[in-house]
Short mmCIF file of C-alpha atoms in Angstrom, two decimals:
data_model
loop_
_atom_site.label_atom_id
_atom_site.label_comp_id
_atom_site.label_asym_id
_atom_site.label_seq_id
_atom_site.Cartn_x
_atom_site.Cartn_y
_atom_site.Cartn_z
CA MET A 1 79.72 46.46 106.00
CA ASP A 2 82.90 46.37 108.05
CA THR A 3 82.91 47.92 111.47
CA PHE A 4 85.61 49.76 113.32
CA PRO A 5 87.73 47.72 115.69
CA GLU A 6 86.74 48.29 119.32
CA GLU A 7 89.86 50.35 119.98
CA MET A 8 88.87 52.81 117.23
CA ASP A 9 85.33 53.06 118.63
CA SER A 10 86.86 53.86 122.01
CA PHE A 11 89.32 56.36 120.53
CA PHE A 12 86.66 58.54 118.87
CA GLU A 13 84.17 58.34 121.70
CA GLU A 14 86.77 58.86 124.43
CA SER A 15 88.28 61.82 122.58
CA ILE A 16 84.91 63.57 122.38
CA ILE A 17 84.22 62.72 126.05
CA ASP A 18 87.67 64.07 127.05
CA TYR A 19 86.92 67.33 125.26
CA LYS A 20 83.51 67.68 126.90
CA GLU A 21 84.87 66.81 130.35
CA GLY A 22 87.68 69.33 129.99
CA THR A 23 85.21 71.94 128.79
CA ASN A 24 82.93 71.31 131.79
CA ARG A 25 85.89 71.39 134.17
CA ILE A 26 87.11 74.78 133.04
CA ARG A 27 83.55 76.13 132.87
CA GLU A 28 82.96 75.10 136.51
CA ARG A 29 86.28 76.46 137.78
CA LEU A 30 86.47 79.67 135.71
CA PRO A 31 82.88 80.54 134.82
CA LYS A 32 83.42 84.26 134.31
CA MET A 33 86.47 83.72 132.12
CA THR A 34 84.90 81.09 129.93
CA GLN A 35 81.22 81.97 129.57
CA GLY A 36 81.80 84.72 127.02
CA TYR A 37 83.90 82.39 124.92
CA PHE A 38 81.29 79.64 125.01
CA ASP A 39 78.46 82.06 124.21
CA PHE A 40 80.47 83.49 121.31
CA THR A 41 81.38 80.13 119.78
CA GLU A 42 77.82 78.84 120.17
CA ALA A 43 76.51 81.92 118.38
CA CYS A 44 79.10 81.51 115.62
CA PHE A 45 77.86 78.02 114.78
CA GLN A 46 74.16 78.89 114.68
CA GLU A 47 72.59 78.99 111.25
CA GLY A 48 72.56 82.42 109.66
CA ALA A 49 73.49 83.40 106.13
CA ILE A 50 75.69 80.29 106.22
CA LYS A 51 74.07 76.96 107.10
CA GLU A 52 75.29 74.91 110.07
CA LYS A 53 76.75 72.17 107.87
CA GLU A 54 78.90 74.65 105.98
CA LYS A 55 80.06 76.23 109.23
CA GLN A 56 81.12 72.80 110.50
CA LEU A 57 82.99 72.16 107.23
CA MET A 58 84.72 75.54 107.49
CA ALA A 59 85.72 74.75 111.06
CA LEU A 60 86.98 71.35 109.92
CA ALA A 61 89.18 72.96 107.26
CA VAL A 62 90.68 75.35 109.82
CA SER A 63 91.13 72.52 112.33
CA ILE A 64 93.00 70.41 109.78
CA TYR A 65 95.17 73.38 108.83
CA ALA A 66 95.90 74.08 112.51
CA GLN A 67 96.66 70.39 113.23
CA ASP A 68 94.11 70.43 116.07
CA GLU A 69 93.15 66.77 116.43
CA TYR A 70 90.32 67.28 118.91
CA CYS A 71 88.72 69.93 116.71
CA ILE A 72 89.20 67.75 113.61
CA MET A 73 87.17 65.02 115.27
CA TYR A 74 84.64 67.38 116.84
CA HIS A 75 83.92 69.31 113.62
CA THR A 76 83.91 66.20 111.42
CA LYS A 77 81.32 64.77 113.82
CA GLY A 78 79.41 68.08 113.62
CA ALA A 79 79.52 68.04 109.83
CA VAL A 80 78.16 64.47 109.76
CA GLU A 81 75.42 65.40 112.22
CA HIS A 82 74.38 68.25 109.90
CA GLY A 83 74.27 66.03 106.81
CA ALA A 84 77.72 66.41 105.24
CA SER A 85 78.51 63.80 102.62
CA GLU A 86 81.80 61.96 102.29
CA GLU A 87 82.54 64.00 99.15
CA GLU A 88 81.93 67.28 101.03
CA VAL A 89 84.32 66.19 103.78
CA MET A 90 86.89 65.13 101.18
CA GLU A 91 86.62 68.48 99.37
CA THR A 92 87.08 70.22 102.72
CA VAL A 93 90.25 68.16 103.26
CA ALA A 94 91.45 69.13 99.78
CA VAL A 95 90.88 72.86 100.33
CA SER A 96 92.68 72.71 103.66
CA ALA A 97 95.56 70.81 102.07
CA ALA A 98 95.78 73.37 99.26
CA LEU A 99 96.64 75.94 101.93
CA GLY A 100 98.33 73.72 104.52
CA GLY A 101 100.35 71.35 102.35
CA GLY A 102 101.36 67.85 103.35
CA ALA A 103 100.69 68.23 107.08
CA ALA A 104 97.08 69.29 106.47
CA PHE A 105 96.65 66.60 103.82
CA SER A 106 97.89 63.86 106.15
CA GLN A 107 95.55 64.92 108.97
CA GLY A 108 92.65 65.16 106.55
CA VAL A 109 93.07 61.80 104.85
CA THR A 110 93.56 60.00 108.15
CA LEU A 111 91.88 61.51 111.18
CA ALA A 112 89.15 63.51 109.42
CA LEU A 113 88.14 60.69 107.06
CA ASP A 114 88.33 58.05 109.80
CA THR A 115 86.12 60.24 111.99
CA TYR A 116 83.71 60.75 109.08
CA ASP A 117 83.52 56.99 108.56
CA TYR A 118 82.94 56.38 112.24
CA TYR A 119 80.15 58.92 112.70
CA SER A 120 78.46 58.25 109.37
CA GLY A 121 78.55 54.48 109.88
CA MET A 122 80.74 53.91 106.81
CA THR A 123 84.02 52.07 106.49
CA HIS A 124 86.37 51.62 103.58
CA HIS A 125 88.84 49.05 104.92
#
C-alpha cells in the first residue's frame, strides 16, 4: 500500500490542528459569545433520528458545496471516524456536485477524497 508523502501528512494534520487551535483561541477570548455556538453544534452532531455517520456526510456535502476547505477535511475525517466507506464519501461528493456544479465536484474529488484516503489509511496513487 502506498503512503502519503510527508507533506500531505503534514497538510491534513496541520489543518486540523489549526482549526482546533483557532477554536480554542476564540473560545478563551470570547467565551460568552462562542459557548452557545459550540453547544449547539455539538448537539447537532449527536446521534438522534439520524446517525452520527450520516450527519458527518451531510455536513461534508454542505462543506463541499460551500467551498469550505477546513470543514471538508474536518467532516471527511468525522465521517471516516464514524465508519463511512469510500463509496459513501463518493456518493456524498456526487450529491453535492449535483447541486454545486463543477466547483463542488472539484473540491469533492480532490480534497474530500484525499482526506478520506488519509484518514482511512487508503491510497489510490
